[in-house]
Coordinates of N, CA, C and O and ligand atoms in Angstrom, one line a residue:
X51 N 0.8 -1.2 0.0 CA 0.0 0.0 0.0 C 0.9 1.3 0.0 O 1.8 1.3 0.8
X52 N 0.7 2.2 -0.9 CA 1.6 2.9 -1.1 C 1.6 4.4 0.0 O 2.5 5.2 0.3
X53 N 0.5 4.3 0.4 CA 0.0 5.6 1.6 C 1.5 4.6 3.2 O 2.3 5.2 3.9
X54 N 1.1 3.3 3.3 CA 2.1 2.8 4.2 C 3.4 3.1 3.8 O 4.1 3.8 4.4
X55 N 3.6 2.7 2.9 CA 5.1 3.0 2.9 C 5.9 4.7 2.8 O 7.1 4.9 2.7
X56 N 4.8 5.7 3.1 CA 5.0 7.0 2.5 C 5.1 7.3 3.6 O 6.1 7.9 3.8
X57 N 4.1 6.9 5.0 CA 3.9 7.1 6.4 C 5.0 6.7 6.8 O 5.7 7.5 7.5
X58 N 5.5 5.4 6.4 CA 6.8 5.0 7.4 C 8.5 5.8 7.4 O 9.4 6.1 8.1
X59 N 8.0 6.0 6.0 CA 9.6 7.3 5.6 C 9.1 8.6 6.4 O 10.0 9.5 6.5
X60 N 8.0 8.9 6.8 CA 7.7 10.3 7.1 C 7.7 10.1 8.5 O 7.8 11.2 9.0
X61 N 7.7 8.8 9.6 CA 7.9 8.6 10.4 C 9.1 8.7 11.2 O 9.3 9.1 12.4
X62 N 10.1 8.1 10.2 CA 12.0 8.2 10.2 C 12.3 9.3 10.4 O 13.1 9.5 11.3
X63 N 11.7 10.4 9.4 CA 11.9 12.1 9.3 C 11.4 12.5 10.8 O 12.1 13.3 11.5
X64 N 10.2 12.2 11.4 CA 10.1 12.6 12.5 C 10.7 12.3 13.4 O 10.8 13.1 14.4
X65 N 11.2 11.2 13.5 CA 11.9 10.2 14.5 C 13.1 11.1 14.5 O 13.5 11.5 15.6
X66 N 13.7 11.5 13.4 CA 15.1 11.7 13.4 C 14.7 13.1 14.1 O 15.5 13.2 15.1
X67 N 13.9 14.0 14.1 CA 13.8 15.3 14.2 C 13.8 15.6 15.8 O 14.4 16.4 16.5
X68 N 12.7 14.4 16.2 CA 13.0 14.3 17.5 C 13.9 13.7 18.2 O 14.3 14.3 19.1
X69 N 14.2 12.8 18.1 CA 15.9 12.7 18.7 C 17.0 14.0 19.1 O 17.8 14.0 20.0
X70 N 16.7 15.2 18.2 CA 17.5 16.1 18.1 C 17.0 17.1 19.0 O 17.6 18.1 19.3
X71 N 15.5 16.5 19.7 CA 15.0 17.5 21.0 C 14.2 16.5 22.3 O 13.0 16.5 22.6
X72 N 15.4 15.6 22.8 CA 15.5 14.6 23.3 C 14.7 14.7 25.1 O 14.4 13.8 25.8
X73 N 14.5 16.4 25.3 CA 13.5 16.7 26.1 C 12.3 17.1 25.9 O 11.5 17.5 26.7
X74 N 12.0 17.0 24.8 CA 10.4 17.4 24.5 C 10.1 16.0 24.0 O 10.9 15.1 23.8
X75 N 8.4 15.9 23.9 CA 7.8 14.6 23.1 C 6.9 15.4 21.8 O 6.5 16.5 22.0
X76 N 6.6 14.8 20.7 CA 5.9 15.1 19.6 C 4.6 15.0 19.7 O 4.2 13.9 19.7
X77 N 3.6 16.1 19.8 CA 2.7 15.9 19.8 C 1.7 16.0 18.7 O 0.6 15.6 18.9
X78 N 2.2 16.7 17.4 CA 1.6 17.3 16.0 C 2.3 17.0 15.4 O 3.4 17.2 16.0
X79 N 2.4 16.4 13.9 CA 2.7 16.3 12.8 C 2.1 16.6 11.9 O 1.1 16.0 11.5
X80 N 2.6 18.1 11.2 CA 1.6 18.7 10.0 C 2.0 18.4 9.0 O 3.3 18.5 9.1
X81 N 1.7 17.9 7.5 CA 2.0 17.6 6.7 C 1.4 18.4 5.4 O 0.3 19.1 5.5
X82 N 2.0 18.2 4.4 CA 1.7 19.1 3.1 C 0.9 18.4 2.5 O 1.5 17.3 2.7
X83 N -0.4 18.0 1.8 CA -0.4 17.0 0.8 C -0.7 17.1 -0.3 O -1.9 17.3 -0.3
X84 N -0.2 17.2 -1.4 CA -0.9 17.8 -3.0 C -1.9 17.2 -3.3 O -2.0 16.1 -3.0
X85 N -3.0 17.8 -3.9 CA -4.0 17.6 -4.4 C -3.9 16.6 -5.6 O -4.8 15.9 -6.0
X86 N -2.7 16.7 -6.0 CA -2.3 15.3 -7.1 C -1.3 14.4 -6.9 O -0.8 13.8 -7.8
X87 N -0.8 14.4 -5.3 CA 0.1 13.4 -5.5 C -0.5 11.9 -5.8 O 0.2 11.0 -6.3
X88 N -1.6 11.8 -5.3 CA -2.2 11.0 -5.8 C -2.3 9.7 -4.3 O -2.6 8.5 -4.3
X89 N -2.1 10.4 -3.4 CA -2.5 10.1 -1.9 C -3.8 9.9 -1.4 O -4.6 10.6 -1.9
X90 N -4.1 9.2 -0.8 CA -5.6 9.2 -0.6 C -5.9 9.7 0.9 O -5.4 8.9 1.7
X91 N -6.4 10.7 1.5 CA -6.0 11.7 2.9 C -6.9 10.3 3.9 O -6.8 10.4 5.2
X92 N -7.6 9.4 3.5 CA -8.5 8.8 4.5 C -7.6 7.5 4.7 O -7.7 7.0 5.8
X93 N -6.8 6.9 3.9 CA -5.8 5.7 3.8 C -4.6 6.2 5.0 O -4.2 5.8 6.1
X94 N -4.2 7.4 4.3 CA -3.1 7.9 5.3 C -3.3 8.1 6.7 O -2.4 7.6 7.4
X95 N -4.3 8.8 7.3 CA -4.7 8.6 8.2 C -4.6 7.5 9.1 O -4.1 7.3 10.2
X96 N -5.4 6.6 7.9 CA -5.4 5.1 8.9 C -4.0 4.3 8.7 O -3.7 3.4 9.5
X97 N -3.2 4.9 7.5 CA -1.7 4.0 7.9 C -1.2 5.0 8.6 O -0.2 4.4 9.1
X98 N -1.1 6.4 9.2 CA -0.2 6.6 10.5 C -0.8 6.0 11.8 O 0.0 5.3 12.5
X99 N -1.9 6.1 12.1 CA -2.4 5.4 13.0 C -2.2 4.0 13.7 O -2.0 3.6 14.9
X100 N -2.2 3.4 12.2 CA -1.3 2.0 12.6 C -0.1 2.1 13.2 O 0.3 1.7 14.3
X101 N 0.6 3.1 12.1 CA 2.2 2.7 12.3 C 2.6 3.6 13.2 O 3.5 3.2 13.9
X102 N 2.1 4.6 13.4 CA 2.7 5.4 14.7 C 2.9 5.0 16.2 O 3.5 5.6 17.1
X103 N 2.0 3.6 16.3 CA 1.9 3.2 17.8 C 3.0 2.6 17.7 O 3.3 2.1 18.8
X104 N 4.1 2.1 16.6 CA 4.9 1.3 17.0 C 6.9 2.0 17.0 O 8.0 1.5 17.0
X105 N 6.1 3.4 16.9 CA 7.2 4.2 17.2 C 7.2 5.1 18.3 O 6.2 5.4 18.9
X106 N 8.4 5.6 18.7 CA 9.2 6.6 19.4 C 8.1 7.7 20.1 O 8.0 8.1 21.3
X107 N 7.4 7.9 18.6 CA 6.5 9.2 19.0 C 4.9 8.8 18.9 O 4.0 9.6 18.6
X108 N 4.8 7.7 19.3 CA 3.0 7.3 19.6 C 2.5 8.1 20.1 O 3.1 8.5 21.1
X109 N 1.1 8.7 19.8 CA 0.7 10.0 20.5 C 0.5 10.8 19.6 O -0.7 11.3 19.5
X110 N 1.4 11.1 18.9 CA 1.2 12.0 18.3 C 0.4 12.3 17.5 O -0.1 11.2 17.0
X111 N -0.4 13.7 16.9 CA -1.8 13.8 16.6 C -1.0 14.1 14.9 O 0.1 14.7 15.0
X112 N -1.5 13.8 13.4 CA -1.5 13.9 12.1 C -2.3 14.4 11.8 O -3.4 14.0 12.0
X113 N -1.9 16.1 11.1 CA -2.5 17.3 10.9 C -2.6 17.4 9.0 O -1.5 17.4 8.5
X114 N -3.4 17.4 8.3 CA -3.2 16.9 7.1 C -3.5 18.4 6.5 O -4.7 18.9 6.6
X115 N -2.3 19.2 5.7 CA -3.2 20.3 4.5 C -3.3 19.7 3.8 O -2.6 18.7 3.6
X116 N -4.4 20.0 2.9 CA -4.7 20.0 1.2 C -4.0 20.8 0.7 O -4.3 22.0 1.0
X117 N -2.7 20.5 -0.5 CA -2.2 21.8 -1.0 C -2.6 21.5 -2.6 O -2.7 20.4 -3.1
X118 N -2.8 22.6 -3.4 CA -3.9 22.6 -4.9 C -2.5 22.7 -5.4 O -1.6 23.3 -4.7
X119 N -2.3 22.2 -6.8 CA -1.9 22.2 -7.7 C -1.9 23.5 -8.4 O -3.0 24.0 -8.6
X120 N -1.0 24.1 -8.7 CA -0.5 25.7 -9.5 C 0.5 25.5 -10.6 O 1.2 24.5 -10.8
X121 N 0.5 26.2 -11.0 CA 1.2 26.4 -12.4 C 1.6 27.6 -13.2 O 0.7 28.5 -13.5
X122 N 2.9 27.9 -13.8 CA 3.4 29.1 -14.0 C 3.1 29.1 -15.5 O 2.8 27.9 -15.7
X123 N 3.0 29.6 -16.6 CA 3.0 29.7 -17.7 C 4.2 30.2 -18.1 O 4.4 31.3 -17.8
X124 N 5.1 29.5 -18.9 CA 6.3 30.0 -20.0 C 5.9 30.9 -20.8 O 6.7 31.4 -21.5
X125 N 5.1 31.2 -20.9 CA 4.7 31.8 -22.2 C 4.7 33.1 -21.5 O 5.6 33.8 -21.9
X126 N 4.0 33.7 -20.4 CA 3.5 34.5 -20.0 C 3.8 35.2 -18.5 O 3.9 36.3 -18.1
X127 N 4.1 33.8 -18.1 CA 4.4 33.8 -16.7 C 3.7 34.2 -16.1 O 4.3 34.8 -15.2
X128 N 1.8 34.3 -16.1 CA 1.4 34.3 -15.4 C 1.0 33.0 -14.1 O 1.3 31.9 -14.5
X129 N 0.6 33.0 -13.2 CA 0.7 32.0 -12.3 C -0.8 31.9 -11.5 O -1.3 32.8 -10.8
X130 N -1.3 30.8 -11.7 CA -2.5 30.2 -11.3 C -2.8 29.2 -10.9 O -1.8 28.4 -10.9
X131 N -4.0 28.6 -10.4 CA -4.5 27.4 -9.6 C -4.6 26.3 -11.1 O -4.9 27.0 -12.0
X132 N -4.5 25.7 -11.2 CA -5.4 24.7 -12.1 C -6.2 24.0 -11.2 O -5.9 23.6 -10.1
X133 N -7.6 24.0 -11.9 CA -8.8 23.5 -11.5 C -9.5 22.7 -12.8 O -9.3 23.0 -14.0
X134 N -10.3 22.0 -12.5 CA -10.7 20.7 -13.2 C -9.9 20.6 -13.9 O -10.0 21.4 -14.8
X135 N -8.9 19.9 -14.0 CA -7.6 19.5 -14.8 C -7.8 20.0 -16.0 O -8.1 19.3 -16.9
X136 N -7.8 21.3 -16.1 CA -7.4 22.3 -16.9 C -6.1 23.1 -17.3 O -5.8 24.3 -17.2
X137 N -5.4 21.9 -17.9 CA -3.9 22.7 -17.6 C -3.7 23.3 -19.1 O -3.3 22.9 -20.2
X138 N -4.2 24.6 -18.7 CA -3.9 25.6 -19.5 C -4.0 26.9 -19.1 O -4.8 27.2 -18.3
X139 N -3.1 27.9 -19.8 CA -2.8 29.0 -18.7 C -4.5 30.0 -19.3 O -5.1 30.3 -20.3
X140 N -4.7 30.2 -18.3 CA -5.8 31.3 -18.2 C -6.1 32.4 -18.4 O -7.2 33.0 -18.4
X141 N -4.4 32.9 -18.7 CA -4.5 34.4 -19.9 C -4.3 34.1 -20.9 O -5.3 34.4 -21.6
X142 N -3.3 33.4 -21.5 CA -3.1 33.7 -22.5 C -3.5 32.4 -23.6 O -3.6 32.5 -24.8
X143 N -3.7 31.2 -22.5 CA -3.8 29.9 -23.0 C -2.9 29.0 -23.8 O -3.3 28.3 -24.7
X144 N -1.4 29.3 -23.2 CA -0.3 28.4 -23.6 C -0.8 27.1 -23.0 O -1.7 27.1 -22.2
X145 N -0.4 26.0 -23.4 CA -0.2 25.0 -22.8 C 1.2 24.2 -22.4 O 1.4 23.1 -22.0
X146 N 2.1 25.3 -22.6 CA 3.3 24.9 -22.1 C 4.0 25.6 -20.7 O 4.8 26.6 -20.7
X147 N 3.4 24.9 -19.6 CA 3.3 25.0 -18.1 C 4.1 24.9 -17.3 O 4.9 25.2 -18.2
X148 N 4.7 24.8 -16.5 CA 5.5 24.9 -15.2 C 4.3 24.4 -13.9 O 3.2 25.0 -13.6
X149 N 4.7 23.4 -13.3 CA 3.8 22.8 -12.7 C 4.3 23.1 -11.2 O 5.5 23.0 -10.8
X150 N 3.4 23.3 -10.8 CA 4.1 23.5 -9.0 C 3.3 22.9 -7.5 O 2.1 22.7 -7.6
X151 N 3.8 22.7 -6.5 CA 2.5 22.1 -5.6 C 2.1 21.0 -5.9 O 2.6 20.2 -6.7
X152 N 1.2 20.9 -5.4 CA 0.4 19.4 -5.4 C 0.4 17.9 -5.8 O -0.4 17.0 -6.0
X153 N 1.9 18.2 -6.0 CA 2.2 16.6 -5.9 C 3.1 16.3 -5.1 O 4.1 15.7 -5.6
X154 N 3.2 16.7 -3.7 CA 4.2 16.0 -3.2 C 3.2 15.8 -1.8 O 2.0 16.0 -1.7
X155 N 4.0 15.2 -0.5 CA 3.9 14.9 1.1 C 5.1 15.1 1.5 O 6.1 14.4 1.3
X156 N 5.0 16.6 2.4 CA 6.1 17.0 2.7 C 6.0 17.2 4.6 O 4.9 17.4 5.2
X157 N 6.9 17.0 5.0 CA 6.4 17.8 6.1 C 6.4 18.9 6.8 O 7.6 19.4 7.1
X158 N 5.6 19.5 7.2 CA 5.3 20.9 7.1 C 6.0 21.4 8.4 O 6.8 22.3 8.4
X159 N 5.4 20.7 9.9 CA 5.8 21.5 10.7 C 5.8 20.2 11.9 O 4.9 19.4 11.6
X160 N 6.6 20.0 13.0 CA 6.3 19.0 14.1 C 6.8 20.1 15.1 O 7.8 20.8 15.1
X161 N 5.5 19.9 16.1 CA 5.5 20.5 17.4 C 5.4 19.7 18.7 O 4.5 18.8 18.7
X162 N 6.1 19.9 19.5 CA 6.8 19.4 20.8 C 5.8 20.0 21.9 O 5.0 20.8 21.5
X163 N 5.9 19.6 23.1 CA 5.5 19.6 24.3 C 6.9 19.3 25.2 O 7.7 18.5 24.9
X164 N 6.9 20.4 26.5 CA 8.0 20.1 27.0 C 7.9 18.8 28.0 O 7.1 19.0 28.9
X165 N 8.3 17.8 28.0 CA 8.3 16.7 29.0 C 8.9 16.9 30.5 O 10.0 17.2 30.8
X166 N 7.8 16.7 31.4 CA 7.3 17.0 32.7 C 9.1 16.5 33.5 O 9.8 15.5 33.3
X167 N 9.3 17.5 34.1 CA 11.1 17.1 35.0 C 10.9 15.7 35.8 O 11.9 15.2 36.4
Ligands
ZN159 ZN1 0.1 32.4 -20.3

């Protein structure tokens, strides 16, 4: 399942992140997710859930954005959303694009809690 194996590498990244603040514990994991990486936001969910209880930072709560798919125009360089897979620029209507956003899982932001003395 390709949502598990994407959780488990993004788990490592957190793991490693926290090690590096060996007095706090993780409580949030915010994540990027494109609108076309082609992720499914209800799979993922349920593979951190699984796989998080068997790490370091169990507890921790997975914060998911939606990020949209944008695109620059060569032609024009204007810069816009694409929506209903309309990849065409909207001034000028090149179809030779520069694609940006929404296809990746990145992580956005992990926030700590200081751990009780
Ligand atoms: Zn254009």
């Amino acid at each position: 399942m390709h949502e598990r194996s994407l959780i488990r590498s993004l788990l490592r990244q957190v793991e490693k992140i926290a090690a590096e603040h060996p007095a706090s514990r993780v409580v949030a994991v915010r994540v990027r997710v494109g609108e076309f990486s082609g992720v499914e936001p209800e799979l993922l969910e349920l593979a951190y859930k699984d796989l998080v209880e068997e790490t370091p930072i169990r507890g921790a709560a997975l914060q998911m954005e939606r990020v949209p798919l944008e695109a620059e125009c060569r032609q024009c360089g204007h810069h816009f959303r694409i929506e209903h897979y309309n990849f065409q620029c909207t001034r000028c209507g090149s179809l030779w694009l520069r694609l940006q956003n929404g296809e990746e899982l990145v992580i956005d932001s992990v926030t700590f809690e200081e751990c009780e003395p």
